[in-house]
mmCIF file of C-alpha atoms in Angstrom:
data_model
loop_
_atom_site.group_PDB
_atom_site.id
_atom_site.type_symbol
_atom_site.label_atom_id
_atom_site.label_comp_id
_atom_site.label_asym_id
_atom_site.label_seq_id
_atom_site.Cartn_x
_atom_site.Cartn_y
_atom_site.Cartn_z
ATOM 1 C CA MET A 1 26.721 50.585 68.960
ATOM 2 C CA THR A 2 29.795 49.067 67.320
ATOM 3 C CA ASN A 3 33.183 49.056 69.019
ATOM 4 C CA ILE A 4 36.360 49.537 66.999
ATOM 5 C CA ILE A 5 39.731 48.579 68.420
ATOM 6 C CA LEU A 6 42.782 50.620 67.394
ATOM 7 C CA ASN A 7 46.342 49.824 68.341
ATOM 8 C CA LEU A 8 48.173 53.056 69.083
ATOM 9 C CA PRO A 9 51.606 53.651 70.579
ATOM 10 C CA ASP A 10 51.551 54.682 74.229
ATOM 11 C CA THR A 11 53.425 57.840 73.291
ATOM 12 C CA ALA A 12 50.379 59.114 71.330
ATOM 13 C CA PHE A 13 48.514 59.848 74.559
ATOM 14 C CA SER A 14 51.365 61.643 76.270
ATOM 15 C CA ALA A 15 52.162 63.684 73.158
ATOM 16 C CA LEU A 16 48.658 65.133 73.204
ATOM 17 C CA ARG A 17 48.438 65.147 77.020
ATOM 18 C CA LYS A 18 45.248 63.098 76.958
ATOM 19 C CA THR A 19 44.070 59.943 78.642
ATOM 20 C CA PRO A 20 43.120 57.090 76.302
ATOM 21 C CA ASP A 21 39.416 57.908 76.772
ATOM 22 C CA GLU A 22 39.977 61.618 76.052
ATOM 23 C CA PHE A 23 42.082 60.690 73.020
ATOM 24 C CA ALA A 24 39.331 58.399 71.666
ATOM 25 C CA GLN A 25 36.706 61.122 72.098
ATOM 26 C CA GLU A 26 38.916 63.686 70.376
ATOM 27 C CA MET A 27 39.468 61.252 67.488
ATOM 28 C CA ARG A 28 35.682 60.928 67.076
ATOM 29 C CA VAL A 29 35.282 64.701 66.991
ATOM 30 C CA ALA A 30 38.225 65.235 64.633
ATOM 31 C CA ALA A 31 36.972 62.578 62.214
ATOM 32 C CA ALA A 32 33.439 63.967 62.256
ATOM 33 C CA VAL A 33 34.691 67.518 61.674
ATOM 34 C CA LYS A 34 36.849 66.423 58.744
ATOM 35 C CA TRP A 35 34.087 64.357 57.113
ATOM 36 C CA TYR A 36 31.704 67.303 57.538
ATOM 37 C CA GLU A 37 34.289 69.682 56.045
ATOM 38 C CA LEU A 38 34.646 67.343 53.040
ATOM 39 C CA GLU A 39 30.829 67.367 52.705
ATOM 40 C CA GLN A 40 30.651 63.600 53.153
ATOM 41 C CA ILE A 41 28.184 63.784 56.043
ATOM 42 C CA SER A 42 25.572 66.206 57.325
ATOM 43 C CA GLN A 43 25.974 68.358 60.400
ATOM 44 C CA GLY A 44 23.484 66.198 62.303
ATOM 45 C CA LYS A 45 25.242 62.952 61.383
ATOM 46 C CA ALA A 46 28.622 64.487 62.262
ATOM 47 C CA ALA A 47 27.328 65.503 65.688
ATOM 48 C CA GLU A 48 26.038 61.960 66.218
ATOM 49 C CA ILE A 49 29.401 60.412 65.230
ATOM 50 C CA ALA A 50 31.228 62.859 67.509
ATOM 51 C CA GLY A 51 28.920 62.022 70.407
ATOM 52 C CA LEU A 52 27.908 65.674 70.733
ATOM 53 C CA THR A 53 24.750 67.724 70.498
ATOM 54 C CA ARG A 54 24.454 69.771 67.337
ATOM 55 C CA ALA A 55 25.258 72.963 69.274
ATOM 56 C CA GLU A 56 28.366 71.324 70.770
ATOM 57 C CA PHE A 57 29.409 70.144 67.308
ATOM 58 C CA ILE A 58 29.113 73.684 65.926
ATOM 59 C CA GLN A 59 31.408 74.822 68.755
ATOM 60 C CA ALA A 60 33.849 72.045 67.793
ATOM 61 C CA LEU A 61 33.780 73.300 64.191
ATOM 62 C CA SER A 62 34.862 76.686 65.503
ATOM 63 C CA ARG A 63 37.752 75.124 67.471
ATOM 64 C CA TYR A 64 38.915 73.407 64.274
ATOM 65 C CA GLN A 65 38.356 76.609 62.247
ATOM 66 C CA VAL A 66 35.806 74.921 59.955
ATOM 67 C CA SER A 67 32.766 76.874 58.775
ATOM 68 C CA PRO A 68 29.395 75.505 59.869
ATOM 69 C CA PHE A 69 28.043 76.491 56.446
ATOM 70 C CA GLN A 70 28.459 74.151 53.501
ATOM 71 C CA TYR A 71 28.091 76.725 50.739
ATOM 72 C CA THR A 72 30.489 77.229 47.887
ATOM 73 C CA GLU A 73 30.938 80.567 46.156
ATOM 74 C CA ALA A 74 28.858 79.224 43.240
ATOM 75 C CA ASP A 75 26.068 78.239 45.666
ATOM 76 C CA LEU A 76 26.014 81.756 47.099
ATOM 77 C CA ASP A 77 25.953 83.345 43.636
ATOM 78 C CA ARG A 78 23.047 81.125 42.637
ATOM 79 C CA GLU A 79 21.129 81.962 45.828
ATOM 80 C CA LEU A 80 21.727 85.686 45.364
ATOM 81 C CA ASN A 81 20.539 85.522 41.740
ATOM 82 C CA TYR A 82 17.303 83.863 42.855
ATOM 83 C CA ALA A 83 16.804 86.584 45.471
ATOM 84 C CA ASP A 84 16.692 89.287 42.797
#
């Protein structure tokens, strides 16, 4: 595993009412959720980055109000046309 060092102001932790470790974990989850939402990574890879199981990651998606499904309206139309 690779470690990344970030310099953050001390006020960042108190603003979010999190310890530095909790803050770091939440940053991992938030980044993974956003990259998943932008369709840059798969759900499995996002869960791995977040340090969560896939089921826990799906729950995190719900907390961030991000759909676990990566389908566009055009994708759904295409799927429905094939179903006919």
